[in-house]
PDB file of C-alpha atoms in Angstrom:
ATOM      1  CA  MET E 980      30.470 107.929 103.338  1.00 52.00           C
ATOM      2  CA  GLU E 981      27.982 110.343 104.861  1.00 54.00           C
ATOM      3  CA  LYS E 982      26.049 110.537 101.576  1.00 52.00           C
ATOM      4  CA  PHE E 983      25.946 106.746 101.366  1.00 46.00           C
ATOM      5  CA  ARG E 984      24.569 106.547 104.895  1.00 52.00           C
ATOM      6  CA  THR E 985      21.904 109.125 104.005  1.00 53.00           C
ATOM      7  CA  VAL E 986      20.848 107.082 100.977  1.00 49.00           C
ATOM      8  CA  LEU E 987      20.812 103.896 103.067  1.00 46.00           C
ATOM      9  CA  ASP E 988      18.659 105.516 105.752  1.00 53.00           C
ATOM     10  CA  PHE E 989      16.267 106.748 103.089  1.00 47.00           C
ATOM     11  CA  CYS E 990      15.971 103.257 101.586  1.00 51.00           C
ATOM     12  CA  LEU E 991      15.367 101.688 105.001  1.00 47.00           C
ATOM     13  CA  SER E 992      12.684 104.216 105.923  1.00 51.00           C
ATOM     14  CA  HIS E 993      10.891 103.797 102.586  1.00 54.00           C
ATOM     15  CA  GLN E 994      11.692 100.157 101.863  1.00 55.00           C
ATOM     16  CA  LYS E 995       8.026  99.163 101.469  1.00 61.00           C
ATOM     17  CA  VAL E 996       7.289 101.848  98.874  1.00 64.00           C
ATOM     18  CA  LEU E 997      10.580 101.206  97.078  1.00 61.00           C
ATOM     19  CA  GLY E 998       9.898  97.476  97.096  1.00 65.00           C
ATOM     20  CA  TYR E 999       6.455  97.882  95.564  1.00 64.00           C
ATOM     21  CA  SER E1000       7.870 100.346  93.009  1.00 72.00           C
ATOM     22  CA  ALA E1001      10.614  97.918  92.017  1.00 74.00           C
ATOM     23  CA  VAL E1002       8.101  95.084  91.634  1.00 74.00           C
ATOM     24  CA  SER E1003       5.845  97.302  89.513  1.00 75.00           C
ATOM     25  CA  LEU E1004       8.701  98.414  87.246  1.00 80.00           C
ATOM     26  CA  LEU E1005       9.960  94.863  86.759  1.00 80.00           C
ATOM     27  CA  THR E1006       6.442  93.669  85.992  1.00 81.00           C
ATOM     28  CA  ALA E1007       5.829  96.496  83.513  1.00 80.00           C
ATOM     29  CA  GLY E1008       9.133  95.797  81.760  1.00 79.00           C
ATOM     30  CA  SER E1009       8.395  92.083  81.614  1.00 78.00           C
ATOM     31  CA  GLU E1010       4.962  92.733  80.117  1.00 79.00           C
ATOM     32  CA  ARG E1011       6.386  94.972  77.387  1.00 78.00           C
ATOM     33  CA  LEU E1012       9.089  92.432  76.545  1.00 81.00           C
ATOM     34  CA  PHE E1013       6.603  89.554  76.629  1.00 75.00           C
ATOM     35  CA  SER E1014       4.184  91.434  74.373  1.00 75.00           C
ATOM     36  CA  ALA E1015       6.886  92.249  71.820  1.00 77.00           C
ATOM     37  CA  VAL E1016       8.599  88.840  71.735  1.00 79.00           C
ATOM     38  CA  ALA E1017       6.038  86.132  72.516  1.00 81.00           C
ATOM     39  CA  PHE E1018       2.607  87.562  71.673  1.00 87.00           C
ATOM     40  CA  GLN E1019       1.197  87.120  68.174  1.00 87.00           C
ATOM     41  CA  CYS E1020      -2.564  87.258  67.792  1.00 88.00           C
ATOM     42  CA  PRO E1021      -3.771  84.339  65.593  1.00 88.00           C
ATOM     43  CA  CYS E1022      -6.504  86.512  64.029  1.00 86.00           C
ATOM     44  CA  ASN E1023      -9.033  83.680  63.846  1.00 86.00           C
ATOM     45  CA  SER E1024     -11.549  81.955  66.113  1.00 83.00           C
ATOM     46  CA  TRP E1025      -8.841  81.575  68.799  1.00 88.00           C
ATOM     47  CA  ASN E1026      -8.599  85.340  69.377  1.00 89.00           C
ATOM     48  CA  MET E1027     -10.789  85.494  72.481  1.00 90.00           C
ATOM     49  CA  LEU E1028      -9.034  82.640  74.283  1.00 92.00           C
ATOM     50  CA  TYR E1029      -5.531  83.636  73.154  1.00 92.00           C
ATOM     51  CA  GLY E1030      -5.841  87.289  74.162  1.00 91.00           C
ATOM     52  CA  SER E1031      -7.520  86.472  77.492  1.00 93.00           C
ATOM     53  CA  VAL E1032      -4.801  83.957  78.408  1.00 93.00           C
ATOM     54  CA  PHE E1033      -2.031  86.481  77.787  1.00 91.00           C
ATOM     55  CA  LEU E1034      -3.910  89.141  79.747  1.00 91.00           C
ATOM     56  CA  LEU E1035      -4.972  87.108  82.795  1.00 93.00           C
ATOM     57  CA  VAL E1036      -2.842  83.961  83.214  1.00 93.00           C
ATOM     58  CA  PRO E1037       0.490  85.799  83.825  1.00 91.00           C
ATOM     59  CA  ALA E1038      -1.356  87.972  86.355  1.00 93.00           C
ATOM     60  CA  LEU E1039      -2.568  84.832  88.139  1.00 94.00           C
ATOM     61  CA  ILE E1040       0.962  83.392  88.179  1.00 93.00           C
ATOM     62  CA  LEU E1041       2.344  86.629  89.636  1.00 91.00           C
ATOM     63  CA  PHE E1042      -0.426  86.632  92.255  1.00 93.00           C
ATOM     64  CA  LEU E1043       0.413  83.093  93.387  1.00 93.00           C
ATOM     65  CA  LEU E1044       4.118  83.926  93.342  1.00 91.00           C
ATOM     66  CA  GLY E1045       3.382  86.893  95.603  1.00 89.00           C
ATOM     67  CA  TYR E1046       1.819  84.512  98.127  1.00 89.00           C
ATOM     68  CA  LEU E1047       4.762  82.137  97.853  1.00 89.00           C
ATOM     69  CA  LEU E1048       7.413  84.800  98.497  1.00 85.00           C
ATOM     70  CA  ASN E1049       5.592  86.626 101.285  1.00 83.00           C
ATOM     71  CA  VAL E1050       7.015  85.966 104.776  1.00 79.00           C
ATOM     72  CA  ARG E1051       3.592  86.453 106.405  1.00 79.00           C
ATOM     73  CA  THR E1052       2.201  83.528 104.405  1.00 82.00           C
ATOM     74  CA  TRP E1053       4.560  81.081 106.080  1.00 81.00           C
ATOM     75  CA  ARG E1054       4.235  82.694 109.501  1.00 77.00           C
ATOM     76  CA  LEU E1055       0.496  82.173 109.131  1.00 77.00           C
ATOM     77  CA  PHE E1056       0.476  78.598 107.835  1.00 79.00           C
ATOM     78  CA  THR E1057       3.545  76.971 109.411  1.00 78.00           C
ATOM     79  CA  GLY E1058       2.350  74.633 112.146  1.00 72.00           C
ATOM     80  CA  CYS E1059      -1.247  75.965 112.231  1.00 71.00           C
ATOM     81  CA  CYS E1060      -2.754  72.557 111.399  1.00 71.00           C
ATOM     82  CA  ALA E1061      -0.592  70.734 113.942  1.00 66.00           C
ATOM     83  CA  SER E1062      -1.318  73.088 116.844  1.00 61.00           C
ATOM     84  CA  GLY E1063      -4.980  73.709 116.038  1.00 56.00           C
ATOM     85  CA  LYS E1064      -4.784  77.003 117.968  1.00 56.00           C
ATOM     86  CA  TRP E1065      -5.732  79.860 115.719  1.00 57.00           C
ATOM     87  CA  SER E1066      -8.560  82.342 115.318  1.00 61.00           C
ATOM     88  CA  CYS E1067     -10.543  82.398 112.078  1.00 70.00           C
ATOM     89  CA  TRP E1068     -10.985  86.162 112.315  1.00 68.00           C
ATOM     90  CA  ARG E1069      -7.291  86.785 112.803  1.00 68.00           C
ATOM     91  CA  PHE E1070      -6.407  84.229 110.146  1.00 73.00           C
ATOM     92  CA  PHE E1071      -8.422  86.097 107.512  1.00 78.00           C
ATOM     93  CA  ARG E1072      -7.174  89.490 108.723  1.00 75.00           C
ATOM     94  CA  VAL E1073      -3.569  88.454 108.137  1.00 76.00           C
ATOM     95  CA  LEU E1074      -4.518  86.646 104.922  1.00 82.00           C
ATOM     96  CA  TRP E1075      -6.059  89.901 103.681  1.00 83.00           C
ATOM     97  CA  LEU E1076      -2.755  91.746 104.271  1.00 80.00           C
ATOM     98  CA  VAL E1077      -0.907  89.027 102.374  1.00 85.00           C
ATOM     99  CA  THR E1078      -3.422  89.259  99.519  1.00 89.00           C
ATOM    100  CA  VAL E1079      -3.005  93.036  99.226  1.00 86.00           C
ATOM    101  CA  SER E1080       0.774  92.678  98.995  1.00 84.00           C
ATOM    102  CA  ALA E1081       0.520  89.836  96.483  1.00 88.00           C
ATOM    103  CA  ALA E1082      -1.871  91.836  94.264  1.00 90.00           C
ATOM    104  CA  VAL E1083       0.670  94.553  93.372  1.00 86.00           C
ATOM    105  CA  ALA E1084       2.416  92.666  90.554  1.00 88.00           C
ATOM    106  CA  PRO E1085      -0.698  91.160  88.865  1.00 91.00           C
ATOM    107  CA  LEU E1086      -2.578  94.473  88.887  1.00 92.00           C
ATOM    108  CA  THR E1087       0.482  96.162  87.382  1.00 90.00           C
ATOM    109  CA  TRP E1088       0.593  93.520  84.651  1.00 91.00           C
ATOM    110  CA  ILE E1089      -3.090  93.997  83.781  1.00 93.00           C
ATOM    111  CA  ALA E1090      -2.841  97.807  83.835  1.00 92.00           C
ATOM    112  CA  VAL E1091       0.244  97.919  81.583  1.00 90.00           C
ATOM    113  CA  ALA E1092      -1.262  95.305  79.260  1.00 91.00           C
ATOM    114  CA  LEU E1093      -4.451  97.367  78.918  1.00 92.00           C
ATOM    115  CA  LEU E1094      -2.427 100.493  78.127  1.00 91.00           C
ATOM    116  CA  GLY E1095      -0.528  98.559  75.461  1.00 89.00           C
ATOM    117  CA  ALA E1096      -3.918  97.358  74.114  1.00 88.00           C
ATOM    118  CA  ASN E1097      -2.547  94.373  72.153  1.00 89.00           C
ATOM    119  CA  PHE E1098      -4.021  91.668  74.398  1.00 90.00           C
ATOM    120  CA  TYR E1099      -7.385  93.391  74.777  1.00 91.00           C
ATOM    121  CA  GLU E1100      -7.697  94.120  71.059  1.00 88.00           C
ATOM    122  CA  CYS E1101      -6.995  90.495  70.209  1.00 88.00           C
ATOM    123  CA  ALA E1102      -9.446  89.145  72.775  1.00 90.00           C
ATOM    124  CA  ALA E1103     -12.224  91.642  71.967  1.00 86.00           C
ATOM    125  CA  SER E1104     -11.985  91.026  68.209  1.00 83.00           C
ATOM    126  CA  GLY E1105     -12.748  87.359  68.882  1.00 83.00           C
ATOM    127  CA  SER E1106     -15.829  88.141  70.958  1.00 81.00           C
ATOM    128  CA  SER E1107     -18.987  86.664  69.484  1.00 80.00           C
ATOM    129  CA  LEU E1108     -20.984  89.652  70.785  1.00 79.00           C
ATOM    130  CA  LEU E1109     -18.816  92.135  68.898  1.00 74.00           C
ATOM    131  CA  GLN E1110     -18.883  90.006  65.767  1.00 72.00           C
ATOM    132  CA  ARG E1111     -22.680  89.740  65.805  1.00 74.00           C
ATOM    133  CA  HIS E1112     -22.965  93.493  66.363  1.00 72.00           C
ATOM    134  CA  LEU E1113     -20.728  94.365  63.395  1.00 70.00           C
ATOM    135  CA  CYS E1114     -21.855  91.631  61.043  1.00 71.00           C
ATOM    136  CA  GLN E1115     -25.643  91.790  61.219  1.00 69.00           C
ATOM    137  CA  GLY E1116     -26.837  90.071  58.054  1.00 63.00           C
ATOM    138  CA  ARG E1117     -23.369  89.874  56.496  1.00 65.00           C
ATOM    139  CA  GLY E1118     -22.556  86.171  56.938  1.00 63.00           C
ATOM    140  CA  THR E1119     -19.634  84.261  58.412  1.00 69.00           C
ATOM    141  CA  GLN E1120     -17.079  85.897  56.116  1.00 71.00           C
ATOM    142  CA  CYS E1121     -17.596  89.154  57.975  1.00 73.00           C
ATOM    143  CA  HIS E1122     -16.891  87.361  61.275  1.00 72.00           C
ATOM    144  CA  GLU E1123     -13.554  86.220  59.908  1.00 76.00           C
ATOM    145  CA  ARG E1124     -12.673  89.763  58.838  1.00 75.00           C
ATOM    146  CA  VAL E1125     -13.523  91.102  62.285  1.00 75.00           C
ATOM    147  CA  ALA E1126     -11.181  88.515  63.797  1.00 77.00           C
ATOM    148  CA  ARG E1127      -8.422  89.875  61.522  1.00 79.00           C
ATOM    149  CA  ILE E1128      -8.694  93.407  62.926  1.00 76.00           C
ATOM    150  CA  PRO E1129      -5.562  93.022  65.110  1.00 80.00           C
ATOM    151  CA  CYS E1130      -3.632  91.932  61.998  1.00 81.00           C
ATOM    152  CA  GLY E1131      -4.552  95.100  60.089  1.00 72.00           C
ATOM    153  CA  GLY E1132      -8.098  94.680  58.774  1.00 61.00           C
ATOM    154  CA  THR E1133      -8.744  97.041  55.851  1.00 53.00           C
ATOM    155  CA  LEU E1134     -12.535  97.427  55.776  1.00 51.00           C
ATOM    156  CA  PRO E1135     -13.489 100.978  56.788  1.00 44.00           C
ATOM    157  CA  GLN E1136     -15.900  99.975  59.549  1.00 52.00           C
ATOM    158  CA  GLU E1137     -13.516  97.384  60.970  1.00 47.00           C
ATOM    159  CA  ALA E1138     -10.569  99.778  60.808  1.00 41.00           C
ATOM    160  CA  GLN E1139     -12.567 102.294  62.834  1.00 53.00           C
ATOM    161  CA  THR E1140     -13.527  99.519  65.258  1.00 51.00           C
ATOM    162  CA  SER E1141      -9.841  98.639  65.645  1.00 48.00           C
ATOM    163  CA  VAL E1142      -9.109 102.168  66.774  1.00 51.00           C
ATOM    164  CA  ASN E1143     -12.046 101.994  69.174  1.00 76.00           C
ATOM    165  CA  LEU E1144     -10.841  98.712  70.664  1.00 82.00           C
ATOM    166  CA  ARG E1145      -7.424 100.148  71.403  1.00 84.00           C
ATOM    167  CA  ALA E1146      -8.995 103.274  72.866  1.00 86.00           C
ATOM    168  CA  GLN E1147     -11.296 101.172  75.065  1.00 88.00           C
ATOM    169  CA  SER E1148      -8.331  99.175  76.343  1.00 91.00           C
ATOM    170  CA  GLN E1149      -6.304 102.274  77.200  1.00 92.00           C
ATOM    171  CA  VAL E1150      -9.248 103.951  78.932  1.00 94.00           C
ATOM    172  CA  LEU E1151      -9.800 100.819  81.033  1.00 94.00           C
ATOM    173  CA  GLY E1152      -6.098 100.773  81.885  1.00 93.00           C
ATOM    174  CA  TRP E1153      -6.115 104.355  83.165  1.00 94.00           C
ATOM    175  CA  ILE E1154      -9.332 103.764  85.089  1.00 95.00           C
ATOM    176  CA  LEU E1155      -7.740 100.716  86.745  1.00 94.00           C
ATOM    177  CA  ILE E1156      -4.601 102.680  87.677  1.00 92.00           C
ATOM    178  CA  ALA E1157      -6.602 105.611  89.077  1.00 95.00           C
ATOM    179  CA  SER E1158      -8.882 103.270  91.044  1.00 94.00           C
ATOM    180  CA  ILE E1159      -5.922 101.416  92.564  1.00 91.00           C
ATOM    181  CA  MET E1160      -4.183 104.648  93.589  1.00 91.00           C
ATOM    182  CA  ALA E1161      -7.377 106.035  95.136  1.00 94.00           C
ATOM    183  CA  LEU E1162      -7.989 102.787  97.014  1.00 90.00           C
ATOM    184  CA  VAL E1163      -4.385 102.614  98.277  1.00 87.00           C
ATOM    185  CA  LEU E1164      -4.550 106.214  99.480  1.00 91.00           C
ATOM    186  CA  ALA E1165      -7.865 105.653 101.260  1.00 92.00           C
ATOM    187  CA  VAL E1166      -6.755 102.412 102.932  1.00 86.00           C
ATOM    188  CA  THR E1167      -3.419 103.932 103.991  1.00 85.00           C
ATOM    189  CA  CYS E1168      -5.145 106.970 105.512  1.00 90.00           C
ATOM    190  CA  ILE E1169      -7.631 104.766 107.386  1.00 89.00           C
ATOM    191  CA  ASN E1170      -4.887 102.449 108.697  1.00 85.00           C
ATOM    192  CA  ARG E1171      -2.709 105.355 109.840  1.00 86.00           C
ATOM    193  CA  CYS E1172      -5.715 107.056 111.418  1.00 90.00           C
ATOM    194  CA  ARG E1173      -6.457 103.903 113.438  1.00 84.00           C
ATOM    195  CA  SER E1174      -2.812 103.285 114.370  1.00 86.00           C
ATOM    196  CA  PRO E1175      -2.406 102.696 118.140  1.00 87.00           C
ATOM    197  CA  VAL E1176       1.014 104.429 118.147  1.00 87.00           C
ATOM    198  CA  SER E1177       2.365 107.751 116.897  1.00 90.00           C
ATOM    199  CA  PHE E1178       4.246 108.474 113.666  1.00 90.00           C
ATOM    200  CA  LEU E1179       7.687 108.733 115.305  1.00 91.00           C
ATOM    201  CA  GLN E1180       7.147 105.563 117.327  1.00 90.00           C
ATOM    202  CA  LEU E1181       6.301 103.742 114.098  1.00 89.00           C
ATOM    203  CA  ARG E1182       9.615 104.915 112.642  1.00 89.00           C
ATOM    204  CA  PHE E1183      11.481 103.745 115.751  1.00 92.00           C
ATOM    205  CA  TRP E1184       9.597 100.444 115.626  1.00 91.00           C
ATOM    206  CA  LYS E1185      10.773  99.739 112.075  1.00 88.00           C
ATOM    207  CA  ILE E1186      14.370 100.615 112.999  1.00 91.00           C
ATOM    208  CA  TYR E1187      14.180  98.246 115.973  1.00 92.00           C
ATOM    209  CA  LEU E1188      12.855  95.383 113.841  1.00 91.00           C
ATOM    210  CA  GLU E1189      15.628  95.872 111.307  1.00 90.00           C
ATOM    211  CA  LYS E1190      18.267  95.737 114.047  1.00 93.00           C
ATOM    212  CA  GLU E1191      16.586  92.740 115.691  1.00 92.00           C
ATOM    213  CA  ARG E1192      16.663  90.896 112.381  1.00 91.00           C
ATOM    214  CA  GLU E1193      20.381  91.618 111.935  1.00 93.00           C
ATOM    215  CA  VAL E1194      21.234  90.503 115.481  1.00 95.00           C
ATOM    216  CA  PHE E1195      19.004  87.411 115.157  1.00 94.00           C
ATOM    217  CA  GLU E1196      20.826  86.324 111.999  1.00 94.00           C
ATOM    218  CA  ARG E1197      24.231  86.798 113.635  1.00 95.00           C
ATOM    219  CA  LYS E1198      23.313  85.099 116.928  1.00 95.00           C
ATOM    220  CA  ALA E1199      21.510  82.241 115.178  1.00 94.00           C
ATOM    221  CA  LYS E1200      24.575  81.507 113.051  1.00 96.00           C
ATOM    222  CA  GLU E1201      26.856  81.623 116.103  1.00 96.00           C
ATOM    223  CA  HIS E1202      24.535  79.362 118.103  1.00 95.00           C
ATOM    224  CA  ALA E1203      24.139  76.880 115.243  1.00 95.00           C
ATOM    225  CA  THR E1204      27.903  76.831 114.695  1.00 96.00           C
ATOM    226  CA  LYS E1205      28.609  76.058 118.368  1.00 94.00           C
ATOM    227  CA  LEU E1206      25.966  73.303 118.424  1.00 94.00           C
ATOM    228  CA  ALA E1207      27.308  71.767 115.221  1.00 95.00           C
ATOM    229  CA  GLU E1208      30.877  71.871 116.538  1.00 94.00           C
ATOM    230  CA  ARG E1209      29.847  70.155 119.785  1.00 93.00           C
ATOM    231  CA  ASN E1210      27.892  67.420 117.989  1.00 94.00           C
ATOM    232  CA  LEU E1211      30.608  66.718 115.428  1.00 94.00           C
ATOM    233  CA  LYS E1212      33.307  66.709 118.079  1.00 91.00           C
ATOM    234  CA  CYS E1213      31.394  64.088 120.078  1.00 93.00           C
ATOM    235  CA  PHE E1214      30.763  62.053 116.941  1.00 91.00           C
ATOM    236  CA  PHE E1215      34.365  61.915 115.736  1.00 92.00           C
ATOM    237  CA  GLU E1216      35.933  61.584 119.187  1.00 89.00           C
ATOM    238  CA  SER E1217      33.280  59.194 120.584  1.00 88.00           C
ATOM    239  CA  THR E1218      32.734  61.296 123.712  1.00 88.00           C
ATOM    240  CA  GLU E1219      29.643  62.225 125.690  1.00 89.00           C
ATOM    241  CA  PRO E1220      28.086  65.575 124.719  1.00 88.00           C
ATOM    242  CA  GLU E1221      28.425  68.469 127.118  1.00 88.00           C
ATOM    243  CA  PRO E1222      25.218  70.239 128.275  1.00 89.00           C
ATOM    244  CA  PHE E1223      24.161  72.824 125.713  1.00 90.00           C
ATOM    245  CA  GLN E1224      21.365  75.336 126.322  1.00 90.00           C
ATOM    246  CA  THR E1225      19.168  75.829 123.278  1.00 89.00           C
ATOM    247  CA  PRO E1226      15.540  77.022 122.826  1.00 89.00           C
ATOM    248  CA  SER E1227      12.871  74.341 123.066  1.00 87.00           C
ATOM    249  CA  ASN E1228      10.165  73.649 120.485  1.00 86.00           C
ATOM    250  CA  LYS E1229       7.693  75.556 122.661  1.00 84.00           C
ATOM    251  CA  ASP E1230      10.032  78.550 122.771  1.00 85.00           C
ATOM    252  CA  TRP E1231      10.281  78.616 118.981  1.00 87.00           C
ATOM    253  CA  GLN E1232       6.493  78.337 118.646  1.00 82.00           C
ATOM    254  CA  GLN E1233       6.007  81.221 121.050  1.00 83.00           C
ATOM    255  CA  ILE E1234       8.231  83.668 119.176  1.00 84.00           C
ATOM    256  CA  SER E1235       6.971  82.471 115.770  1.00 81.00           C
ATOM    257  CA  SER E1236       3.316  83.266 116.471  1.00 78.00           C
ATOM    258  CA  LEU E1237       1.716  86.323 114.868  1.00 78.00           C
ATOM    259  CA  TYR E1238       2.089  89.679 116.573  1.00 81.00           C
ATOM    260  CA  ALA E1239      -0.787  91.479 118.309  1.00 79.00           C
ATOM    261  CA  PHE E1240      -0.659  94.906 119.967  1.00 83.00           C
ATOM    262  CA  ASN E1241      -1.672  95.275 123.607  1.00 78.00           C
ATOM    263  CA  THR E1242      -1.797  98.591 125.463  1.00 75.00           C
ATOM    264  CA  LYS E1243      -0.798  96.895 128.737  1.00 76.00           C
ATOM    265  CA  GLY E1244       2.602  95.885 127.407  1.00 78.00           C
ATOM    266  CA  GLN E1245       4.788  97.793 124.954  1.00 81.00           C
ATOM    267  CA  TYR E1246       6.471  95.043 122.979  1.00 88.00           C
ATOM    268  CA  TYR E1247       8.034  95.586 119.565  1.00 89.00           C
ATOM    269  CA  SER E1248       8.145  91.939 118.492  1.00 88.00           C
ATOM    270  CA  MET E1249       7.261  88.453 119.693  1.00 87.00           C
ATOM    271  CA  ILE E1250      10.855  87.951 120.865  1.00 90.00           C
ATOM    272  CA  HIS E1251      10.595  91.167 122.886  1.00 90.00           C
ATOM    273  CA  LYS E1252       7.301  89.991 124.373  1.00 87.00           C
ATOM    274  CA  TYR E1253       8.687  86.534 125.126  1.00 86.00           C
ATOM    275  CA  ILE E1254      11.777  87.650 127.044  1.00 87.00           C
ATOM    276  CA  SER E1255       9.746  90.293 128.930  1.00 84.00           C
ATOM    277  CA  SER E1256       7.181  87.792 130.230  1.00 78.00           C
ATOM    278  CA  ASN E1257       7.335  84.630 132.295  1.00 68.00           C
ATOM    279  CA  ARG E1258       8.835  82.074 129.953  1.00 64.00           C
ATOM    280  CA  GLY E1259       6.628  79.312 131.233  1.00 56.00           C
ATOM    281  CA  THR E1260       3.418  81.126 130.283  1.00 62.00           C
ATOM    282  CA  SER E1261       1.842  81.499 126.867  1.00 62.00           C
ATOM    283  CA  ILE E1262       2.327  84.775 125.000  1.00 64.00           C
ATOM    284  CA  ARG E1263      -0.238  84.022 122.317  1.00 60.00           C
ATOM    285  CA  SER E1264      -2.957  86.577 121.574  1.00 59.00           C
ATOM    286  CA  THR E1265      -5.808  87.272 123.988  1.00 60.00           C
ATOM    287  CA  GLU E1266      -9.136  89.060 123.744  1.00 59.00           C
ATOM    288  CA  GLU E1267      -7.471  92.339 124.782  1.00 63.00           C
ATOM    289  CA  ASP E1268      -5.057  92.275 121.843  1.00 71.00           C
ATOM    290  CA  VAL E1269      -5.529  94.631 118.911  1.00 72.00           C
ATOM    291  CA  PHE E1270      -4.725  93.510 115.358  1.00 72.00           C
ATOM    292  CA  SER E1271      -3.957  96.816 113.684  1.00 75.00           C
ATOM    293  CA  PRO E1272      -3.207  96.802 109.927  1.00 76.00           C
ATOM    294  CA  ALA E1273      -0.822  99.718 110.574  1.00 78.00           C
ATOM    295  CA  LEU E1274       1.400  97.255 112.466  1.00 80.00           C
ATOM    296  CA  GLY E1275       1.296  94.569 109.803  1.00 76.00           C
ATOM    297  CA  PHE E1276       4.986  95.171 109.075  1.00 79.00           C
ATOM    298  CA  VAL E1277       5.887  93.430 112.362  1.00 80.00           C
ATOM    299  CA  ASP E1278       4.931  90.001 111.024  1.00 75.00           C
ATOM    300  CA  GLY E1279       6.586  90.866 107.720  1.00 66.00           C
ATOM    301  CA  THR E1280      10.076  90.944 109.232  1.00 59.00           C
ATOM    302  CA  ASP E1281      12.165  88.625 107.074  1.00 56.00           C
ATOM    303  CA  PHE E1282      14.571  86.266 108.858  1.00 55.00           C
ATOM    304  CA  ASN E1283      15.785  84.942 105.493  1.00 47.00           C
ATOM    305  CA  GLU E1284      12.819  82.570 105.341  1.00 44.00           C
ATOM    306  CA  THR E1285      12.211  83.112 101.647  1.00 38.00           C
ATOM    307  CA  GLY E1286      15.747  82.082 100.827  1.00 38.00           C
ATOM    308  CA  THR E1287      15.007  78.490 101.842  1.00 39.00           C
ATOM    309  CA  LEU E1288      11.798  77.999  99.876  1.00 39.00           C
TER     310      LEU E1288
END
């Protein structure tokens, strides 16, 4: 039991890294399976389009899916047009965080596909620039043979070019992976350096949010159950409803707004800020608030929103 608790604590403290790793592994496995089962280069004039579609379109789909499944996306967009109260600068700051999270899967797909080299080789062999370079003064028949390189072209020059195309693809793949890792390291260091709170307080903050989420789910279910029981009892028994205290629309809007850090008040979530302030006043962001990327995980707390999409 103690070992299980240790593993659970480790997963909770590194859930972001483990989540990204799981997404990357699933994407890499899907790409390998997709390449082996569905991909078959036509080895004709369609090469460029066919290879590019397999390389880029799944990445685009994964990118859009990352937006769809991200909790911050719906915290950002839900009700923003109706209220009309939002800051362009903050909107794009949060949108940038969502974009970074959504880019993990598509970049993994492209990197793994480049290392596999099948998609790139097919697309490059259909490039008119490459065909003109290899077939200077040799006619259209040479163009057709270049397009058949992915299918095992036998001409010496084309066979050597086939090896070069695969090598180019793999080099680009490793360059992309190294660039992403360097960028992630640099951005993480900068965000942590500019964090308004210490390392241990960040750890406590994440523990608090996890517990708040658990309690919110339990209390919300209890509250909804009591309200449903009261309403159904009045309906079936034709009685007047008893007074029932429940949060107003304004209350829900207050706690659903995006989080901003303020040195004058140490609040760990919008619910914490709401119950610690005068409930009749607005708790939306002010000019003194700080929007730190190191605290972006606060708005990422999942109250099972993605399960209803």
